[in-house]
Coordinates of C-alpha atoms in Angstrom, one line a residue:
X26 CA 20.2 -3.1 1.9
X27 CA 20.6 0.4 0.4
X28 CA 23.3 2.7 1.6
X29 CA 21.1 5.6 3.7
X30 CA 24.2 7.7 4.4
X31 CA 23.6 10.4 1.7
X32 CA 23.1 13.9 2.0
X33 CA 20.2 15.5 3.5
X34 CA 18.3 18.2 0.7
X35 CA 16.6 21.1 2.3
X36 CA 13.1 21.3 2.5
X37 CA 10.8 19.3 0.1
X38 CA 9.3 21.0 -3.2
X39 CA 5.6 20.9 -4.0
X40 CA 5.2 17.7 -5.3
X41 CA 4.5 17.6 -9.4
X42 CA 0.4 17.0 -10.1
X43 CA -0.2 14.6 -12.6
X44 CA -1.8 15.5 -15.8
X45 CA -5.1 14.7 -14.7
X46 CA -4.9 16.2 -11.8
X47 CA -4.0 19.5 -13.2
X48 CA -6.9 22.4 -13.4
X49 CA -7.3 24.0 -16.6
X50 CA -5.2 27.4 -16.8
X51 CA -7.9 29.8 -17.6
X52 CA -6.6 33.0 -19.2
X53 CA -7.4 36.3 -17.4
X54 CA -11.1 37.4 -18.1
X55 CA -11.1 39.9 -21.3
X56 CA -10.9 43.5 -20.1
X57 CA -14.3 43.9 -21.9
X58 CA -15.9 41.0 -19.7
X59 CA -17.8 42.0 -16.9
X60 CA -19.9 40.5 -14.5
X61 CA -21.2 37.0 -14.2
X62 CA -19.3 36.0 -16.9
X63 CA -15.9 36.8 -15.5
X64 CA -17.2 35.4 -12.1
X65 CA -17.9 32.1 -13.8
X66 CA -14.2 31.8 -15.4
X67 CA -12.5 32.7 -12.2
X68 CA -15.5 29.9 -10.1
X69 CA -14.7 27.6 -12.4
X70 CA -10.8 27.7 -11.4
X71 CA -11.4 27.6 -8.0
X72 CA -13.7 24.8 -8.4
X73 CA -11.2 23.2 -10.3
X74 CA -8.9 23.4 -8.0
X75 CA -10.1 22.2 -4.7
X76 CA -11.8 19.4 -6.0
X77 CA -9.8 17.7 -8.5
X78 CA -10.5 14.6 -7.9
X79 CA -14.2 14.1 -6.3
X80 CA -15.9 16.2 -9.0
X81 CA -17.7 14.9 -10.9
X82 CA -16.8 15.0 -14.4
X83 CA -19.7 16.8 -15.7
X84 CA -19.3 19.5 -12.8
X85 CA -15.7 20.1 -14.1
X86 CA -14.4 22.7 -16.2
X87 CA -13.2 20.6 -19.3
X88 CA -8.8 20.3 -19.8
X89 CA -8.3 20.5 -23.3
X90 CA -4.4 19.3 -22.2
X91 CA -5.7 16.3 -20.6
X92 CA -4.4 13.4 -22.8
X93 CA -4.5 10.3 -20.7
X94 CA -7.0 9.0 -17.8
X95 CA -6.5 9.6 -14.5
X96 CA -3.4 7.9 -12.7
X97 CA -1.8 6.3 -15.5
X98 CA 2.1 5.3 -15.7
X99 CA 3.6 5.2 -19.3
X100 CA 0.7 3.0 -21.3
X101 CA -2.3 1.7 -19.1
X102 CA -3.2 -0.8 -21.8
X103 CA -7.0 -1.4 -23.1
X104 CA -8.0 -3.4 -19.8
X105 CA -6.9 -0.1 -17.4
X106 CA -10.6 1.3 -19.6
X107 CA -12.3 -1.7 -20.9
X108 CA -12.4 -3.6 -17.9
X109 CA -16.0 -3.3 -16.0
X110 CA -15.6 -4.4 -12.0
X111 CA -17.3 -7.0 -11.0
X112 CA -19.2 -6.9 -7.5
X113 CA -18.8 -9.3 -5.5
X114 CA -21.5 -11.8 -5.0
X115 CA -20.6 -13.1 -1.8
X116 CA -20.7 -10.1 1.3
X117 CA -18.1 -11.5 3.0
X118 CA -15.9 -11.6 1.4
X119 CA -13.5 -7.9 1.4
X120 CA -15.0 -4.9 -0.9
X121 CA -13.4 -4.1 -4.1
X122 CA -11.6 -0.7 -2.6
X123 CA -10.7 -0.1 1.1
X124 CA -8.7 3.6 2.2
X125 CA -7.6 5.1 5.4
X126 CA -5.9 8.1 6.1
X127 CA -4.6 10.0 9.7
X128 CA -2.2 10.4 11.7
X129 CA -0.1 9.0 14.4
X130 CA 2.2 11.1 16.7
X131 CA 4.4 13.1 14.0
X132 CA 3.7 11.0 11.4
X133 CA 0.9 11.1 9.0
X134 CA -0.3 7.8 6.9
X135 CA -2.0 7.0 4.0
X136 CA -3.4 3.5 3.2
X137 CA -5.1 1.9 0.6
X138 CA -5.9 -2.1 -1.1
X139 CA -7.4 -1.8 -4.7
X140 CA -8.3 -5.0 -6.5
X141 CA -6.3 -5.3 -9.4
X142 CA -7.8 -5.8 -13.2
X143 CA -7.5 -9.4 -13.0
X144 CA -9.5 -9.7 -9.8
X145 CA -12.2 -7.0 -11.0
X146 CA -12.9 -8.8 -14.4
X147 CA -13.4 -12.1 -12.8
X148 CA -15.5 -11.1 -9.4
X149 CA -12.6 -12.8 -7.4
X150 CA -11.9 -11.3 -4.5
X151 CA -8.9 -9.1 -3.5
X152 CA -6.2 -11.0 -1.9
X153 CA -4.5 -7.6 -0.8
X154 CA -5.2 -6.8 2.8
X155 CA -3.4 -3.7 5.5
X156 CA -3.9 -3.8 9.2
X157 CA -2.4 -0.4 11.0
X158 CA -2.2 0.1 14.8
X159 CA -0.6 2.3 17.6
X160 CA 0.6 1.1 20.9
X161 CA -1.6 2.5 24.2
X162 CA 1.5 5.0 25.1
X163 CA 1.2 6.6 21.6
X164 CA 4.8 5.6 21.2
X165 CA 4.6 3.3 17.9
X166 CA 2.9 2.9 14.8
X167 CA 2.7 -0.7 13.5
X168 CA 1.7 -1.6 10.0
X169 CA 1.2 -4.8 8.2
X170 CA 0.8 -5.8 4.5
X171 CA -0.3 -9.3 3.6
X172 CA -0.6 -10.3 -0.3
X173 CA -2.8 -13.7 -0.4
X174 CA -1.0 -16.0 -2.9
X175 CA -3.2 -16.4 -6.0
X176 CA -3.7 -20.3 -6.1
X177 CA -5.7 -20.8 -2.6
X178 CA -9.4 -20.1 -3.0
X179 CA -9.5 -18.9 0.8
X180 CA -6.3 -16.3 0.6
X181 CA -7.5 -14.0 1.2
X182 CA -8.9 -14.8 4.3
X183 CA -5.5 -16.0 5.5
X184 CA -4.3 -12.2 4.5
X185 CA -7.2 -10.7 6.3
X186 CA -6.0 -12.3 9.7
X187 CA -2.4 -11.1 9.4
X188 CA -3.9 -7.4 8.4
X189 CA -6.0 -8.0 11.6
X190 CA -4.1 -10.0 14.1
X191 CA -0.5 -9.2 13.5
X192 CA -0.7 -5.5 14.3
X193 CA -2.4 -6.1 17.7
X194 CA -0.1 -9.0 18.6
X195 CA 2.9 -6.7 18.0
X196 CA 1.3 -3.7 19.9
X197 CA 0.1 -6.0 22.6
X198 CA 4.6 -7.1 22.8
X199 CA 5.6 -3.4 22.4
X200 CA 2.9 -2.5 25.5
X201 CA 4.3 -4.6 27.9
X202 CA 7.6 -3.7 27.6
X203 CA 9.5 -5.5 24.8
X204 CA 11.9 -2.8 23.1
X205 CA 11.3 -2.6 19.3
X206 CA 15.0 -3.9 18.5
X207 CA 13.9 -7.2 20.8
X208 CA 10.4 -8.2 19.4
X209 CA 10.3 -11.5 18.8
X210 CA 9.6 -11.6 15.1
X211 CA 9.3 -16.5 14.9
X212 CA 7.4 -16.4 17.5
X213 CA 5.2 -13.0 16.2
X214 CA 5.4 -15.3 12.9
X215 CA 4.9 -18.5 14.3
X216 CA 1.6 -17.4 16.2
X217 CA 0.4 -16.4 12.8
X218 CA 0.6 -19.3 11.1
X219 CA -1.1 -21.7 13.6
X220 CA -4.1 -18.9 13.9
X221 CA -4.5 -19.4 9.8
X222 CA -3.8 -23.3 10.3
X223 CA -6.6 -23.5 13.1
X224 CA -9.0 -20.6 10.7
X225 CA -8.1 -22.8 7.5
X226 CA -9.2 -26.3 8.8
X227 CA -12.4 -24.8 10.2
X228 CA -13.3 -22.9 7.2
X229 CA -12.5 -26.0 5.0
X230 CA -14.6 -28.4 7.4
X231 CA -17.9 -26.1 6.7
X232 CA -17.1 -26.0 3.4
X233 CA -16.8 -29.9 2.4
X234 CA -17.9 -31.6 5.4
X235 CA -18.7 -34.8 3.8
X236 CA -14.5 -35.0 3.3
X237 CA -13.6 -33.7 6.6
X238 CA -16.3 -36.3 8.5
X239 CA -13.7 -38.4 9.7
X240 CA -10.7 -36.8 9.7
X241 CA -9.5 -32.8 10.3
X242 CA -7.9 -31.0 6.7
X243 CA -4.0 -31.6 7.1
X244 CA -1.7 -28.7 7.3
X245 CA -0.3 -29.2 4.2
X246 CA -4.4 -28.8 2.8
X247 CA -4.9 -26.0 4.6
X248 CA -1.5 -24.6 3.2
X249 CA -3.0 -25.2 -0.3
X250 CA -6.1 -23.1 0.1
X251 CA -5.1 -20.5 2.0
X252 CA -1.7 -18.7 2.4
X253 CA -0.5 -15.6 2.5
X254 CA 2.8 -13.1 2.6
X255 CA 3.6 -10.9 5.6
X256 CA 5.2 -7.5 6.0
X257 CA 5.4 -5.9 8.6
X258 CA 7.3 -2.0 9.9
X259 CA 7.2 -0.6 13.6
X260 CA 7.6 3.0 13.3
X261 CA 8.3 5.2 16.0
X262 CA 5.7 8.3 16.0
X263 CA 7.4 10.7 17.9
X264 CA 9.8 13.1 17.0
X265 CA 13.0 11.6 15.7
X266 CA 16.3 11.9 18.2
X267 CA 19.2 13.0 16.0
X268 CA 17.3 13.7 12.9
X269 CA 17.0 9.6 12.4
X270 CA 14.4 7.5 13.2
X271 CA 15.0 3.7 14.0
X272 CA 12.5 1.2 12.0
X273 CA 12.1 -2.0 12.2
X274 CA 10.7 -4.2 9.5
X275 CA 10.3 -7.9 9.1
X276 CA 8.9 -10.1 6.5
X277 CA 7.9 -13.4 4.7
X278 CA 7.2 -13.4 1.3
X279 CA 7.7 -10.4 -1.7
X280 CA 5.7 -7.7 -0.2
X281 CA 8.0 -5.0 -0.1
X282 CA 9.6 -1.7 2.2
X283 CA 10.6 0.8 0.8
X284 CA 12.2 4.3 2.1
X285 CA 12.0 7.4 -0.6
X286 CA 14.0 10.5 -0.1
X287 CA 13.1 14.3 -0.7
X288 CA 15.0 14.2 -3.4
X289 CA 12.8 11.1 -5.1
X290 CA 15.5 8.3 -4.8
X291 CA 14.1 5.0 -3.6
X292 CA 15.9 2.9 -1.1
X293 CA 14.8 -0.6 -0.4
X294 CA 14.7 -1.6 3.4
X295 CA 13.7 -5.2 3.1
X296 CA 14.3 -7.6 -0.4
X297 CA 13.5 -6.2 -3.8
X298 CA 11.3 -9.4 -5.4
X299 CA 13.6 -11.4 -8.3
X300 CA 17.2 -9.2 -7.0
X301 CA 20.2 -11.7 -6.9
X302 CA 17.9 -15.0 -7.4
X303 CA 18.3 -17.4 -10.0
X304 CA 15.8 -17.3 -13.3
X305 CA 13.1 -19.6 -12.2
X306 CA 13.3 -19.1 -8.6
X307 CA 9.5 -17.6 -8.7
X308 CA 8.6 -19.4 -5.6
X309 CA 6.8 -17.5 -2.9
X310 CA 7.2 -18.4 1.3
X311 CA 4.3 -17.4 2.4
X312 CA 2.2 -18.4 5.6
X313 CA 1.1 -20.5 7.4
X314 CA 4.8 -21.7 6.2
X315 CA 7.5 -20.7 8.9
X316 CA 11.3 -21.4 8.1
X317 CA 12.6 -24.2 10.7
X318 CA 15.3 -22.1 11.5
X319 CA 14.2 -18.5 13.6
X320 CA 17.7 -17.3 11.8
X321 CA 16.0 -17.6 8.3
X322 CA 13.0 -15.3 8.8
X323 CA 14.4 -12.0 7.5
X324 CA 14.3 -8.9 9.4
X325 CA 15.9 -5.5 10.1
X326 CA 16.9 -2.2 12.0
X327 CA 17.1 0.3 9.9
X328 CA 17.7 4.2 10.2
X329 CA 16.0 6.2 8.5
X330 CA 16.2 10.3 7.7
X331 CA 13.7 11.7 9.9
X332 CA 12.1 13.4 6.5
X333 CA 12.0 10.1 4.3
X334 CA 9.1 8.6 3.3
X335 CA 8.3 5.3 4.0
X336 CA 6.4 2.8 2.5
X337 CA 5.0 -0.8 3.0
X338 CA 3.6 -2.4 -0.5
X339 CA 2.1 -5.4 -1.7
X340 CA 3.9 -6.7 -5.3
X341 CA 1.4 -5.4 -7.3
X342 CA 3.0 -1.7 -6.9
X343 CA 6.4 -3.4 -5.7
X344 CA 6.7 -5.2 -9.3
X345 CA 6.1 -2.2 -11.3
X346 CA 8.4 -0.1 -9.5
X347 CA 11.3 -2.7 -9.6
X348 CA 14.7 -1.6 -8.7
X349 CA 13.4 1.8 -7.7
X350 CA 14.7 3.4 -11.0
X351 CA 12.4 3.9 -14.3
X352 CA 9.6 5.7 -15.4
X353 CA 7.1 3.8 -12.2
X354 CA 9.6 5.4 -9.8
X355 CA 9.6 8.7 -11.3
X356 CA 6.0 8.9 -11.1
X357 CA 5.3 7.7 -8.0
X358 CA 8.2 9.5 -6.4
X359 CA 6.8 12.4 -7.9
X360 CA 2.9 11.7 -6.2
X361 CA 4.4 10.9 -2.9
X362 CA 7.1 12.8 -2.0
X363 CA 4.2 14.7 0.5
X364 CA 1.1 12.8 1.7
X365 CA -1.9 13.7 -1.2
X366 CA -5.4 13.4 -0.3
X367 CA -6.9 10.0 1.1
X368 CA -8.5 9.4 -2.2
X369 CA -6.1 10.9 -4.7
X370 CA -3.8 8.6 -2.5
X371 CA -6.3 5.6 -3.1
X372 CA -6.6 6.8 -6.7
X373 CA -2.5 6.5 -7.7
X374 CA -2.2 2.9 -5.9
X375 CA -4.7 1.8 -8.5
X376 CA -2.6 3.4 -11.3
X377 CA -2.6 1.8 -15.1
X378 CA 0.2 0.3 -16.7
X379 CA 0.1 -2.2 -19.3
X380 CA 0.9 -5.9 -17.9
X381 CA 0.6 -4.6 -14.2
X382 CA -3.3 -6.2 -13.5
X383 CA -3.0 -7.2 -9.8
X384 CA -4.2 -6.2 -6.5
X385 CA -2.2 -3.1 -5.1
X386 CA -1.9 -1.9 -1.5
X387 CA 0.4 0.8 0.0
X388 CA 0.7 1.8 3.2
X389 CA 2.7 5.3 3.3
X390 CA 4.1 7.2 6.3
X391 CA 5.3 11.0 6.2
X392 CA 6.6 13.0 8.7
X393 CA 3.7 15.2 9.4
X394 CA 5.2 18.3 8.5
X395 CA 5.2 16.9 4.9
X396 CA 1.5 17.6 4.3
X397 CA 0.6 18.9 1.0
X398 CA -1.7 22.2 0.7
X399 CA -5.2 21.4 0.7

C-alpha cells in the first residue's frame, strides 16, 4: 500500500480542460464592428462555453486548435474512430453506456460503465457493471465495481448481481449496527458467490434444458459461464474528524482503488494488477470462486486526506493507468482532480488509447467542496 503520510497542498487549482474541451479564444470584436455582428462573436463564446460537451457539433463555433477527438490519451489508434457500435440485439442484456452522478453527505460521485471497442465492434455485451448505495442514517456511501471475466457468455450477468446485490447486503450489515472496521467481508463474499452459483444454474437450465434434464449444471459449469471480479469501498459521507477519513475497501479480482491527491499523485489503496507477480501469472480470482481460507480475501482500512479523491475502477481504466505514473495518469489526474460534469465524466472513462479496447467503469468520489464551476 502507498505511503499517505505526505503533505497536505492548499486549495485545489482549476483543473486543466482537455483540448477538446476548450472553447475557441475569440479575439475582441474590431472597434469598427457594431451590432449583431459583435453580439454573435461574443454568443458564440458563451455558447461555447457552457456547453462544451452536449452541443452539437454543427451548433459549435469551430476550434481551429482542436487537433485530436474528444477524450483521447497519447494515440487513440484507428478503432477509437473507425469503430461503429453495435446495438445490442438482445434487450436484456445491459445498454452500451450507463452514468450517474449526485451526491452523498459531503461527498459528491460520479459514475460511469462504457463498453469498450472490443465489445462495441462485436455487439457483445459489456461485462463492466457499478452498483452505489447509502445506508438509511445517511452515514455511508458504499460502492461496488464488478468486471465480468471475458470467457463466460453469461458474465456479465454474474457482474450485474454484485453491482446490484453487494451494495445492499453491505448497507443492510452497516444499518444494523456492524462498524465499518468489523464487516464481515467472506461472509459478504461468500453470499455472493452462492447467489451467482444459484442465478448461474438457473440461467443455464433455460438455456440448454435438454442437458440439464437430469441433472442440475455443476459449480464448476456455472463457474465457466459466468464469473466475475468484485471491488468494493465504504466511504463515510460525513465530514471527516481530524482532516482524515477512514475507508474501507475489499476485493477479489484486478478491479482496482485508487486515492489521487490535489496535487495529481496517485496512491493505490488495494493491488495494482501485474505488481510483484511473476510473468505469466495472468490468472484472474474472480467469483463465484471464494479463497478457502477468510485470511486470503484481501481487504483494508485505509486513511485517507479528507480532500483526496477516490476512485473505484474496473481494469480497463486500471491497465492504462498502471503504476499511477505516465502520460494516462497525467491526464486523468488532470480531468479529475474536481468532479466534471456527469457526461464529460462519462465522456473521459471512454477515453482512446491505442491497445486499451475494453470495457471501462469508474466510480469517483470528491469531497463536495471540490465541485468544478459550471
Amino acid at each position: 500500500m502507498a505511503d499517505l503520510s505526505v503533505s497536505r497542498p492548499g486549495p485545489w487549482d482549476s483543473p486543466p480542460r482537455h483540448a477538446a474541451s476548450e472553447p475557441p479564444r475569440h479575439a475582441a470584436p474590431d472597434p469598427g464592428e457594431t451590432g449583431e455582428k459583435a453580439g454573435q462573436s461574443v454568443e458564440a463564446a458563451e455558447t461555447a462555453e457552457i456547453w462544451p460537451v452536449l452541443l452539437p457539433d454543427k451548433h459549435r463555433p469551430a476550434d481551429p486548435d482542436a487537433s485530436r477527438p474528444p477524450s483521447t490519451i497519447g494515440d487513440p489508434g484507428r478503432a477509437h474512430a473507425e469503430v461503429r457500435p453495435r446495438l445490442r440485439a438482445d434487450p436484456s442484456q445491459p445498454p452500451d453506456t450507463v452514468s450517474d452522478h449526485g451526491t452523498a453527505g459531503a461527498l459528491d460521485v460520479r459514475a460511469a460503465s462504457v463498453r469498450g471497442l472490443s465489445h462495441r465492434e462485436s455487439g457483445a455485451p459489456r461485462q463492466d457493471a457499478y452498483g452505489l448505495a447509502v445506508t438509511a442514517d445517511e452515514r455511508f456511501l458504499i460502492v461496488a465495481v464488478a468486471d465480468g471475466v471475458s470467457a463466460g457468455p453469461l458474465s456479465h450477468v454474474a457482474a450485474s448481481f454484485v453491482a446490484r446485490r453487494g451494495p445492499r447486503d453491505v448497507a443492510r450489515r452497516l444499518d444494523s449496527g456492524v462498524a465499518p472496521g468489523s464487516l464481515p467481508w467472506p461472509e459478504i463474499f461468500t453470499a455472493l458467490a452462492g447467489t451467482i452459483i444459484a442465478e448461474g444454474a438457473r440461467s443455464l437450465c433455460r438455456a440448454e434444458p435438454a442437458r440439464y434434464a437430469a441433472t442440475a449444471p455443476s459449480e464448476e459449469e456455472v463457474a465457466a459461464a459466468m464469473a466475475t471480479t468484485a471491488t468494493f469501498l465504504v466511504c463515510p459521507v460525513g465530514p471527516a474528524l481530524g482532516a482524515v477519513r477512514e475507508v474501507q475497501v475489499a476485493w477479489l479480482g484486478d478491479s482496482p482503488v485508487w486515492a489521487l491527491d490535489p496535487a495529481g499523485g496517485w496512491h493505490n489503496l488495494s493491488a495494482i494488477k501485474g505488481f510483484g507477480e511473476e510473468v505469466g501469472s495472468s490468472g484472474v480470482v474472480a467469483l463465484p470462486q471464494v479463497p478457502r481460507d477468510p485470511a486470503d480475501l484481501p481487504h483494508a482500512c485505509c486513511p485517507v486526506p479528507d480532500d483526496w479523491t477516490l476512485l473505484v475502477m474496473t481494469d480497463g481504466t486500471g491497465d492504462p493507468l498502471g503504476p499511477g505514473q505516465g502520460e494516462v495518469a497525467a491526464r486523468l489526474a488532470g480531468w479529475w482532480r474536481r468532479p466534471p460534469p456527469p457526461l464529460l465524466f462519462t465522456e473521459q472513462v471512454g477515453f482512446g488509447r491505442r491497445s486499451y479496447d475494453d470495457d471501462r467503469t469508474v466510480v469517483a468520489v470528491w469531497p463536495s467542496g471540490a465541485r468544478d464551476p459550471g
